[in-house]
Amino acid sequence: MGPWLSPTDLEFVRRKVPITYVDIVPIRLDADGSLEAIGLLLCASGEAITRTLVSGRVLLHEPLREALTRHIDKDLGPMALPQLPPTLTPFTVAEYFPTPGHRKFDERQHAISLCYIVPVAGECRPGHDTLELTWFTPGEARTPELQAEMNPSHAQILREALAHLGEV
């Protein structure tokens, strides 16, 4: 078996131990390094269509740099040209719990997500399970209407990213 768990094994592990994820807020910078835009994916899951961040699990024996690059390549395409920082300190850590009533609820699992803001300089072409990638100005990204199109956890990470970037 490769680095992926079978669906049955993944369900078992999700019930027993926290799973590590990365959540990535892709951004575009202008010529002087100021925030120009934030990229959000439009994805279909079942009957729901939502905006989401680049996100996914960290595999066994996979360094964080490789996990970030793999998920960016998968969701934004190999020509996105991400500019990963020399040190991979997340701007925040998100936690999710399978406990009903918990404010950070995820019915599937207990998860810990390391959250990164990553500038991308190249051409982005969303992956096969993504409908589109849309670039929003910081003002558009702050709107409650746009954030209502996201799951509450990703909307919270987006708000924290905007604050981290000085876009309150």
mmCIF file with all atom_site columns, C-alpha atoms in Angstrom:
data_model
loop_
_atom_site.group_PDB
_atom_site.id
_atom_site.type_symbol
_atom_site.label_atom_id
_atom_site.label_alt_id
_atom_site.label_comp_id
_atom_site.label_asym_id
_atom_site.label_entity_id
_atom_site.label_seq_id
_atom_site.pdbx_PDB_ins_code
_atom_site.Cartn_x
_atom_site.Cartn_y
_atom_site.Cartn_z
_atom_site.occupancy
_atom_site.B_iso_or_equiv
_atom_site.pdbx_formal_charge
_atom_site.auth_seq_id
_atom_site.auth_comp_id
_atom_site.auth_asym_id
_atom_site.auth_atom_id
_atom_site.pdbx_PDB_model_num
ATOM 1   C CA . MET A 1 1   ? 0.000   0.000  0.000   1.00 0.00 ? 1   MET A CA 1
ATOM 2   C CA . GLY A 1 2   ? 1.241   3.509  -0.843  1.00 0.00 ? 2   GLY A CA 1
ATOM 3   C CA . PRO A 1 3   ? 1.069   6.599  1.374   1.00 0.00 ? 3   PRO A CA 1
ATOM 4   C CA . TRP A 1 4   ? -2.748  6.833  1.131   1.00 0.00 ? 4   TRP A CA 1
ATOM 5   C CA . LEU A 1 5   ? -5.080  4.932  3.422   1.00 0.00 ? 5   LEU A CA 1
ATOM 6   C CA . SER A 1 6   ? -8.010  2.976  2.060   1.00 0.00 ? 6   SER A CA 1
ATOM 7   C CA . PRO A 1 7   ? -11.380 4.654  2.761   1.00 0.00 ? 7   PRO A CA 1
ATOM 8   C CA . THR A 1 8   ? -12.079 2.059  5.475   1.00 0.00 ? 8   THR A CA 1
ATOM 9   C CA . ASP A 1 9   ? -8.686  2.556  7.122   1.00 0.00 ? 9   ASP A CA 1
ATOM 10  C CA . LEU A 1 10  ? -9.028  6.346  6.928   1.00 0.00 ? 10  LEU A CA 1
ATOM 11  C CA . GLU A 1 11  ? -12.414 6.227  8.685   1.00 0.00 ? 11  GLU A CA 1
ATOM 12  C CA . PHE A 1 12  ? -10.920 4.034  11.422  1.00 0.00 ? 12  PHE A CA 1
ATOM 13  C CA . VAL A 1 13  ? -7.941  6.366  11.929  1.00 0.00 ? 13  VAL A CA 1
ATOM 14  C CA . ARG A 1 14  ? -10.158 9.465  11.890  1.00 0.00 ? 14  ARG A CA 1
ATOM 15  C CA . ARG A 1 15  ? -12.102 8.019  14.841  1.00 0.00 ? 15  ARG A CA 1
ATOM 16  C CA . LYS A 1 16  ? -8.913  7.310  16.822  1.00 0.00 ? 16  LYS A CA 1
ATOM 17  C CA . VAL A 1 17  ? -6.278  10.025 16.264  1.00 0.00 ? 17  VAL A CA 1
ATOM 18  C CA . PRO A 1 18  ? -6.003  13.612 15.027  1.00 0.00 ? 18  PRO A CA 1
ATOM 19  C CA . ILE A 1 19  ? -5.089  13.999 11.342  1.00 0.00 ? 19  ILE A CA 1
ATOM 20  C CA . THR A 1 20  ? -2.620  16.694 10.203  1.00 0.00 ? 20  THR A CA 1
ATOM 21  C CA . TYR A 1 21  ? -3.656  18.970 7.335   1.00 0.00 ? 21  TYR A CA 1
ATOM 22  C CA . VAL A 1 22  ? -2.398  22.083 5.596   1.00 0.00 ? 22  VAL A CA 1
ATOM 23  C CA . ASP A 1 23  ? -4.678  24.956 4.609   1.00 0.00 ? 23  ASP A CA 1
ATOM 24  C CA . ILE A 1 24  ? -3.221  27.403 2.103   1.00 0.00 ? 24  ILE A CA 1
ATOM 25  C CA . VAL A 1 25  ? -4.418  30.918 1.309   1.00 0.00 ? 25  VAL A CA 1
ATOM 26  C CA . PRO A 1 26  ? -3.003  31.683 -2.156  1.00 0.00 ? 26  PRO A CA 1
ATOM 27  C CA . ILE A 1 27  ? -2.312  35.363 -2.759  1.00 0.00 ? 27  ILE A CA 1
ATOM 28  C CA . ARG A 1 28  ? -1.111  37.628 -5.557  1.00 0.00 ? 28  ARG A CA 1
ATOM 29  C CA . LEU A 1 29  ? 1.249   40.487 -4.760  1.00 0.00 ? 29  LEU A CA 1
ATOM 30  C CA . ASP A 1 30  ? 1.713   43.635 -6.815  1.00 0.00 ? 30  ASP A CA 1
ATOM 31  C CA . ALA A 1 31  ? 5.113   44.891 -8.021  1.00 0.00 ? 31  ALA A CA 1
ATOM 32  C CA . ASP A 1 32  ? 5.982   46.477 -4.658  1.00 0.00 ? 32  ASP A CA 1
ATOM 33  C CA . GLY A 1 33  ? 4.929   43.430 -2.602  1.00 0.00 ? 33  GLY A CA 1
ATOM 34  C CA . SER A 1 34  ? 1.517   44.651 -1.451  1.00 0.00 ? 34  SER A CA 1
ATOM 35  C CA . LEU A 1 35  ? -1.456  42.316 -1.326  1.00 0.00 ? 35  LEU A CA 1
ATOM 36  C CA . GLU A 1 36  ? -3.381  42.502 -4.583  1.00 0.00 ? 36  GLU A CA 1
ATOM 37  C CA . ALA A 1 37  ? -5.718  39.489 -4.484  1.00 0.00 ? 37  ALA A CA 1
ATOM 38  C CA . ILE A 1 38  ? -6.671  36.305 -2.636  1.00 0.00 ? 38  ILE A CA 1
ATOM 39  C CA . GLY A 1 39  ? -7.498  33.133 -4.550  1.00 0.00 ? 39  GLY A CA 1
ATOM 40  C CA . LEU A 1 40  ? -10.450 30.964 -3.563  1.00 0.00 ? 40  LEU A CA 1
ATOM 41  C CA . LEU A 1 41  ? -11.504 27.732 -5.211  1.00 0.00 ? 41  LEU A CA 1
ATOM 42  C CA . LEU A 1 42  ? -15.092 27.030 -6.214  1.00 0.00 ? 42  LEU A CA 1
ATOM 43  C CA . CYS A 1 43  ? -15.799 23.350 -5.578  1.00 0.00 ? 43  CYS A CA 1
ATOM 44  C CA . ALA A 1 44  ? -18.792 21.042 -5.841  1.00 0.00 ? 44  ALA A CA 1
ATOM 45  C CA . SER A 1 45  ? -19.284 18.456 -3.119  1.00 0.00 ? 45  SER A CA 1
ATOM 46  C CA . GLY A 1 46  ? -22.463 16.449 -3.476  1.00 0.00 ? 46  GLY A CA 1
ATOM 47  C CA . GLU A 1 47  ? -25.179 19.023 -4.085  1.00 0.00 ? 47  GLU A CA 1
ATOM 48  C CA . ALA A 1 48  ? -23.309 21.864 -2.372  1.00 0.00 ? 48  ALA A CA 1
ATOM 49  C CA . ILE A 1 49  ? -21.122 24.378 -4.183  1.00 0.00 ? 49  ILE A CA 1
ATOM 50  C CA . THR A 1 50  ? -18.721 26.219 -1.892  1.00 0.00 ? 50  THR A CA 1
ATOM 51  C CA . ARG A 1 51  ? -15.675 28.439 -1.951  1.00 0.00 ? 51  ARG A CA 1
ATOM 52  C CA . THR A 1 52  ? -12.680 26.866 -0.308  1.00 0.00 ? 52  THR A CA 1
ATOM 53  C CA . LEU A 1 53  ? -8.984  27.194 0.381   1.00 0.00 ? 53  LEU A CA 1
ATOM 54  C CA . VAL A 1 54  ? -6.295  24.951 -1.015  1.00 0.00 ? 54  VAL A CA 1
ATOM 55  C CA . SER A 1 55  ? -6.282  22.181 1.563   1.00 0.00 ? 55  SER A CA 1
ATOM 56  C CA . GLY A 1 56  ? -5.340  18.584 2.223   1.00 0.00 ? 56  GLY A CA 1
ATOM 57  C CA . ARG A 1 57  ? -3.695  15.956 4.399   1.00 0.00 ? 57  ARG A CA 1
ATOM 58  C CA . VAL A 1 58  ? -0.015  15.635 5.147   1.00 0.00 ? 58  VAL A CA 1
ATOM 59  C CA . LEU A 1 59  ? 1.106   12.130 4.182   1.00 0.00 ? 59  LEU A CA 1
ATOM 60  C CA . LEU A 1 60  ? 3.220   9.784  6.277   1.00 0.00 ? 60  LEU A CA 1
ATOM 61  C CA . HIS A 1 61  ? 6.936   10.678 5.902   1.00 0.00 ? 61  HIS A CA 1
ATOM 62  C CA . GLU A 1 62  ? 6.049   13.767 3.822   1.00 0.00 ? 62  GLU A CA 1
ATOM 63  C CA . PRO A 1 63  ? 7.888   16.983 4.716   1.00 0.00 ? 63  PRO A CA 1
ATOM 64  C CA . LEU A 1 64  ? 5.609   20.037 5.054   1.00 0.00 ? 64  LEU A CA 1
ATOM 65  C CA . ARG A 1 65  ? 7.270   21.765 2.091   1.00 0.00 ? 65  ARG A CA 1
ATOM 66  C CA . GLU A 1 66  ? 6.376   18.798 -0.110  1.00 0.00 ? 66  GLU A CA 1
ATOM 67  C CA . ALA A 1 67  ? 2.800   18.671 1.233   1.00 0.00 ? 67  ALA A CA 1
ATOM 68  C CA . LEU A 1 68  ? 2.318   22.376 0.487   1.00 0.00 ? 68  LEU A CA 1
ATOM 69  C CA . THR A 1 69  ? 3.767   22.028 -3.013  1.00 0.00 ? 69  THR A CA 1
ATOM 70  C CA . ARG A 1 70  ? 1.710   18.896 -3.744  1.00 0.00 ? 70  ARG A CA 1
ATOM 71  C CA . HIS A 1 71  ? -1.594  20.498 -2.738  1.00 0.00 ? 71  HIS A CA 1
ATOM 72  C CA . ILE A 1 72  ? -0.831  23.741 -4.585  1.00 0.00 ? 72  ILE A CA 1
ATOM 73  C CA . ASP A 1 73  ? 0.082   21.759 -7.729  1.00 0.00 ? 73  ASP A CA 1
ATOM 74  C CA . LYS A 1 74  ? -3.066  19.626 -7.401  1.00 0.00 ? 74  LYS A CA 1
ATOM 75  C CA . ASP A 1 75  ? -5.453  22.547 -6.832  1.00 0.00 ? 75  ASP A CA 1
ATOM 76  C CA . LEU A 1 76  ? -3.786  25.411 -8.760  1.00 0.00 ? 76  LEU A CA 1
ATOM 77  C CA . GLY A 1 77  ? -1.775  23.549 -11.386 1.00 0.00 ? 77  GLY A CA 1
ATOM 78  C CA . PRO A 1 78  ? 1.957   22.982 -11.895 1.00 0.00 ? 78  PRO A CA 1
ATOM 79  C CA . MET A 1 79  ? 2.510   26.482 -13.338 1.00 0.00 ? 79  MET A CA 1
ATOM 80  C CA . ALA A 1 80  ? 1.217   28.367 -10.258 1.00 0.00 ? 80  ALA A CA 1
ATOM 81  C CA . LEU A 1 81  ? 4.834   29.017 -9.198  1.00 0.00 ? 81  LEU A CA 1
ATOM 82  C CA . PRO A 1 82  ? 4.296   29.188 -5.433  1.00 0.00 ? 82  PRO A CA 1
ATOM 83  C CA . GLN A 1 83  ? 6.806   31.245 -3.453  1.00 0.00 ? 83  GLN A CA 1
ATOM 84  C CA . LEU A 1 84  ? 7.227   29.200 -0.282  1.00 0.00 ? 84  LEU A CA 1
ATOM 85  C CA . PRO A 1 85  ? 9.136   30.957 2.502   1.00 0.00 ? 85  PRO A CA 1
ATOM 86  C CA . PRO A 1 86  ? 12.520  29.610 3.642   1.00 0.00 ? 86  PRO A CA 1
ATOM 87  C CA . THR A 1 87  ? 11.059  28.686 7.047   1.00 0.00 ? 87  THR A CA 1
ATOM 88  C CA . LEU A 1 88  ? 7.650   27.059 7.207   1.00 0.00 ? 88  LEU A CA 1
ATOM 89  C CA . THR A 1 89  ? 6.083   28.664 10.253  1.00 0.00 ? 89  THR A CA 1
ATOM 90  C CA . PRO A 1 90  ? 2.280   28.737 9.834   1.00 0.00 ? 90  PRO A CA 1
ATOM 91  C CA . PHE A 1 91  ? 0.476   32.031 10.408  1.00 0.00 ? 91  PHE A CA 1
ATOM 92  C CA . THR A 1 92  ? -2.091  30.119 12.509  1.00 0.00 ? 92  THR A CA 1
ATOM 93  C CA . VAL A 1 93  ? -3.083  26.606 13.518  1.00 0.00 ? 93  VAL A CA 1
ATOM 94  C CA . ALA A 1 94  ? -6.704  25.526 13.102  1.00 0.00 ? 94  ALA A CA 1
ATOM 95  C CA . GLU A 1 95  ? -8.264  22.732 15.145  1.00 0.00 ? 95  GLU A CA 1
ATOM 96  C CA . TYR A 1 96  ? -11.382 20.751 14.325  1.00 0.00 ? 96  TYR A CA 1
ATOM 97  C CA . PHE A 1 97  ? -13.279 18.407 16.646  1.00 0.00 ? 97  PHE A CA 1
ATOM 98  C CA . PRO A 1 98  ? -15.906 15.708 16.010  1.00 0.00 ? 98  PRO A CA 1
ATOM 99  C CA . THR A 1 99  ? -17.741 16.773 19.156  1.00 0.00 ? 99  THR A CA 1
ATOM 100 C CA . PRO A 1 100 ? -21.293 18.004 18.421  1.00 0.00 ? 100 PRO A CA 1
ATOM 101 C CA . GLY A 1 101 ? -21.807 21.500 19.777  1.00 0.00 ? 101 GLY A CA 1
ATOM 102 C CA . HIS A 1 102 ? -18.103 22.335 19.633  1.00 0.00 ? 102 HIS A CA 1
ATOM 103 C CA . ARG A 1 103 ? -17.634 25.651 17.856  1.00 0.00 ? 103 ARG A CA 1
ATOM 104 C CA . LYS A 1 104 ? -15.011 24.156 15.507  1.00 0.00 ? 104 LYS A CA 1
ATOM 105 C CA . PHE A 1 105 ? -17.036 21.127 14.502  1.00 0.00 ? 105 PHE A CA 1
ATOM 106 C CA . ASP A 1 106 ? -16.063 18.593 11.841  1.00 0.00 ? 106 ASP A CA 1
ATOM 107 C CA . GLU A 1 107 ? -18.247 15.504 12.026  1.00 0.00 ? 107 GLU A CA 1
ATOM 108 C CA . ARG A 1 108 ? -15.559 13.394 10.322  1.00 0.00 ? 108 ARG A CA 1
ATOM 109 C CA . GLN A 1 109 ? -12.592 13.799 12.616  1.00 0.00 ? 109 GLN A CA 1
ATOM 110 C CA . HIS A 1 110 ? -10.315 15.532 15.053  1.00 0.00 ? 110 HIS A CA 1
ATOM 111 C CA . ALA A 1 111 ? -7.919  17.442 12.798  1.00 0.00 ? 111 ALA A CA 1
ATOM 112 C CA . ILE A 1 112 ? -5.122  19.937 13.182  1.00 0.00 ? 112 ILE A CA 1
ATOM 113 C CA . SER A 1 113 ? -4.351  22.192 10.235  1.00 0.00 ? 113 SER A CA 1
ATOM 114 C CA . LEU A 1 114 ? -1.212  24.240 9.765   1.00 0.00 ? 114 LEU A CA 1
ATOM 115 C CA . CYS A 1 115 ? -2.273  27.370 7.862   1.00 0.00 ? 115 CYS A CA 1
ATOM 116 C CA . TYR A 1 116 ? -0.058  29.202 5.385   1.00 0.00 ? 116 TYR A CA 1
ATOM 117 C CA . ILE A 1 117 ? -0.301  32.288 3.199   1.00 0.00 ? 117 ILE A CA 1
ATOM 118 C CA . VAL A 1 118 ? 1.535   31.545 -0.053  1.00 0.00 ? 118 VAL A CA 1
ATOM 119 C CA . PRO A 1 119 ? 2.159   34.032 -2.849  1.00 0.00 ? 119 PRO A CA 1
ATOM 120 C CA . VAL A 1 120 ? 1.781   32.516 -6.312  1.00 0.00 ? 120 VAL A CA 1
ATOM 121 C CA . ALA A 1 121 ? 3.375   34.195 -9.314  1.00 0.00 ? 121 ALA A CA 1
ATOM 122 C CA . GLY A 1 122 ? 2.426   31.954 -12.229 1.00 0.00 ? 122 GLY A CA 1
ATOM 123 C CA . GLU A 1 123 ? -0.630  30.929 -14.183 1.00 0.00 ? 123 GLU A CA 1
ATOM 124 C CA . CYS A 1 124 ? -3.153  28.992 -12.130 1.00 0.00 ? 124 CYS A CA 1
ATOM 125 C CA . ARG A 1 125 ? -5.330  26.283 -13.644 1.00 0.00 ? 125 ARG A CA 1
ATOM 126 C CA . PRO A 1 126 ? -7.561  24.594 -11.086 1.00 0.00 ? 126 PRO A CA 1
ATOM 127 C CA . GLY A 1 127 ? -7.520  20.810 -10.793 1.00 0.00 ? 127 GLY A CA 1
ATOM 128 C CA . HIS A 1 128 ? -10.146 18.427 -12.106 1.00 0.00 ? 128 HIS A CA 1
ATOM 129 C CA . ASP A 1 129 ? -12.309 18.482 -8.963  1.00 0.00 ? 129 ASP A CA 1
ATOM 130 C CA . THR A 1 130 ? -12.433 22.291 -8.878  1.00 0.00 ? 130 THR A CA 1
ATOM 131 C CA . LEU A 1 131 ? -14.926 24.321 -10.901 1.00 0.00 ? 131 LEU A CA 1
ATOM 132 C CA . GLU A 1 132 ? -12.863 27.515 -10.929 1.00 0.00 ? 132 GLU A CA 1
ATOM 133 C CA . LEU A 1 133 ? -10.328 29.687 -9.138  1.00 0.00 ? 133 LEU A CA 1
ATOM 134 C CA . THR A 1 134 ? -11.394 33.270 -8.524  1.00 0.00 ? 134 THR A CA 1
ATOM 135 C CA . TRP A 1 135 ? -9.137  36.099 -7.366  1.00 0.00 ? 135 TRP A CA 1
ATOM 136 C CA . PHE A 1 136 ? -10.774 38.516 -4.934  1.00 0.00 ? 136 PHE A CA 1
ATOM 137 C CA . THR A 1 137 ? -9.537  41.862 -3.718  1.00 0.00 ? 137 THR A CA 1
ATOM 138 C CA . PRO A 1 138 ? -8.977  42.072 0.052   1.00 0.00 ? 138 PRO A CA 1
ATOM 139 C CA . GLY A 1 139 ? -12.167 44.155 0.311   1.00 0.00 ? 139 GLY A CA 1
ATOM 140 C CA . GLU A 1 140 ? -14.207 41.516 -1.533  1.00 0.00 ? 140 GLU A CA 1
ATOM 141 C CA . ALA A 1 141 ? -12.689 38.734 0.584   1.00 0.00 ? 141 ALA A CA 1
ATOM 142 C CA . ARG A 1 142 ? -13.791 40.528 3.779   1.00 0.00 ? 142 ARG A CA 1
ATOM 143 C CA . THR A 1 143 ? -17.466 40.619 2.810   1.00 0.00 ? 143 THR A CA 1
ATOM 144 C CA . PRO A 1 144 ? -19.895 38.466 4.802   1.00 0.00 ? 144 PRO A CA 1
ATOM 145 C CA . GLU A 1 145 ? -21.580 37.459 1.522   1.00 0.00 ? 145 GLU A CA 1
ATOM 146 C CA . LEU A 1 146 ? -18.409 35.887 0.137   1.00 0.00 ? 146 LEU A CA 1
ATOM 147 C CA . GLN A 1 147 ? -17.506 34.260 3.461   1.00 0.00 ? 147 GLN A CA 1
ATOM 148 C CA . ALA A 1 148 ? -21.017 32.776 3.643   1.00 0.00 ? 148 ALA A CA 1
ATOM 149 C CA . GLU A 1 149 ? -20.105 30.776 0.516   1.00 0.00 ? 149 GLU A CA 1
ATOM 150 C CA . MET A 1 150 ? -17.350 29.045 2.536   1.00 0.00 ? 150 MET A CA 1
ATOM 151 C CA . ASN A 1 151 ? -17.524 26.477 5.305   1.00 0.00 ? 151 ASN A CA 1
ATOM 152 C CA . PRO A 1 152 ? -17.226 28.305 8.646   1.00 0.00 ? 152 PRO A CA 1
ATOM 153 C CA . SER A 1 153 ? -13.738 26.956 9.386   1.00 0.00 ? 153 SER A CA 1
ATOM 154 C CA . HIS A 1 154 ? -12.257 28.139 6.091   1.00 0.00 ? 154 HIS A CA 1
ATOM 155 C CA . ALA A 1 155 ? -14.016 31.500 6.467   1.00 0.00 ? 155 ALA A CA 1
ATOM 156 C CA . GLN A 1 156 ? -12.354 31.879 9.891   1.00 0.00 ? 156 GLN A CA 1
ATOM 157 C CA . ILE A 1 157 ? -8.934  31.019 8.427   1.00 0.00 ? 157 ILE A CA 1
ATOM 158 C CA . LEU A 1 158 ? -9.528  33.590 5.666   1.00 0.00 ? 158 LEU A CA 1
ATOM 159 C CA . ARG A 1 159 ? -10.377 36.269 8.267   1.00 0.00 ? 159 ARG A CA 1
ATOM 160 C CA . GLU A 1 160 ? -7.243  35.403 10.234  1.00 0.00 ? 160 GLU A CA 1
ATOM 161 C CA . ALA A 1 161 ? -5.141  35.558 7.040   1.00 0.00 ? 161 ALA A CA 1
ATOM 162 C CA . LEU A 1 162 ? -6.552  38.995 6.202   1.00 0.00 ? 162 LEU A CA 1
ATOM 163 C CA . ALA A 1 163 ? -5.740  40.214 9.721   1.00 0.00 ? 163 ALA A CA 1
ATOM 164 C CA . HIS A 1 164 ? -2.252  38.707 9.516   1.00 0.00 ? 164 HIS A CA 1
ATOM 165 C CA . LEU A 1 165 ? -1.723  40.603 6.246   1.00 0.00 ? 165 LEU A CA 1
ATOM 166 C CA . GLY A 1 166 ? -2.908  43.871 7.838   1.00 0.00 ? 166 GLY A CA 1
ATOM 167 C CA . GLU A 1 167 ? -6.206  43.859 5.950   1.00 0.00 ? 167 GLU A CA 1
ATOM 168 C CA . VAL A 1 168 ? -8.631  44.305 8.844   1.00 0.00 ? 168 VAL A CA 1
#
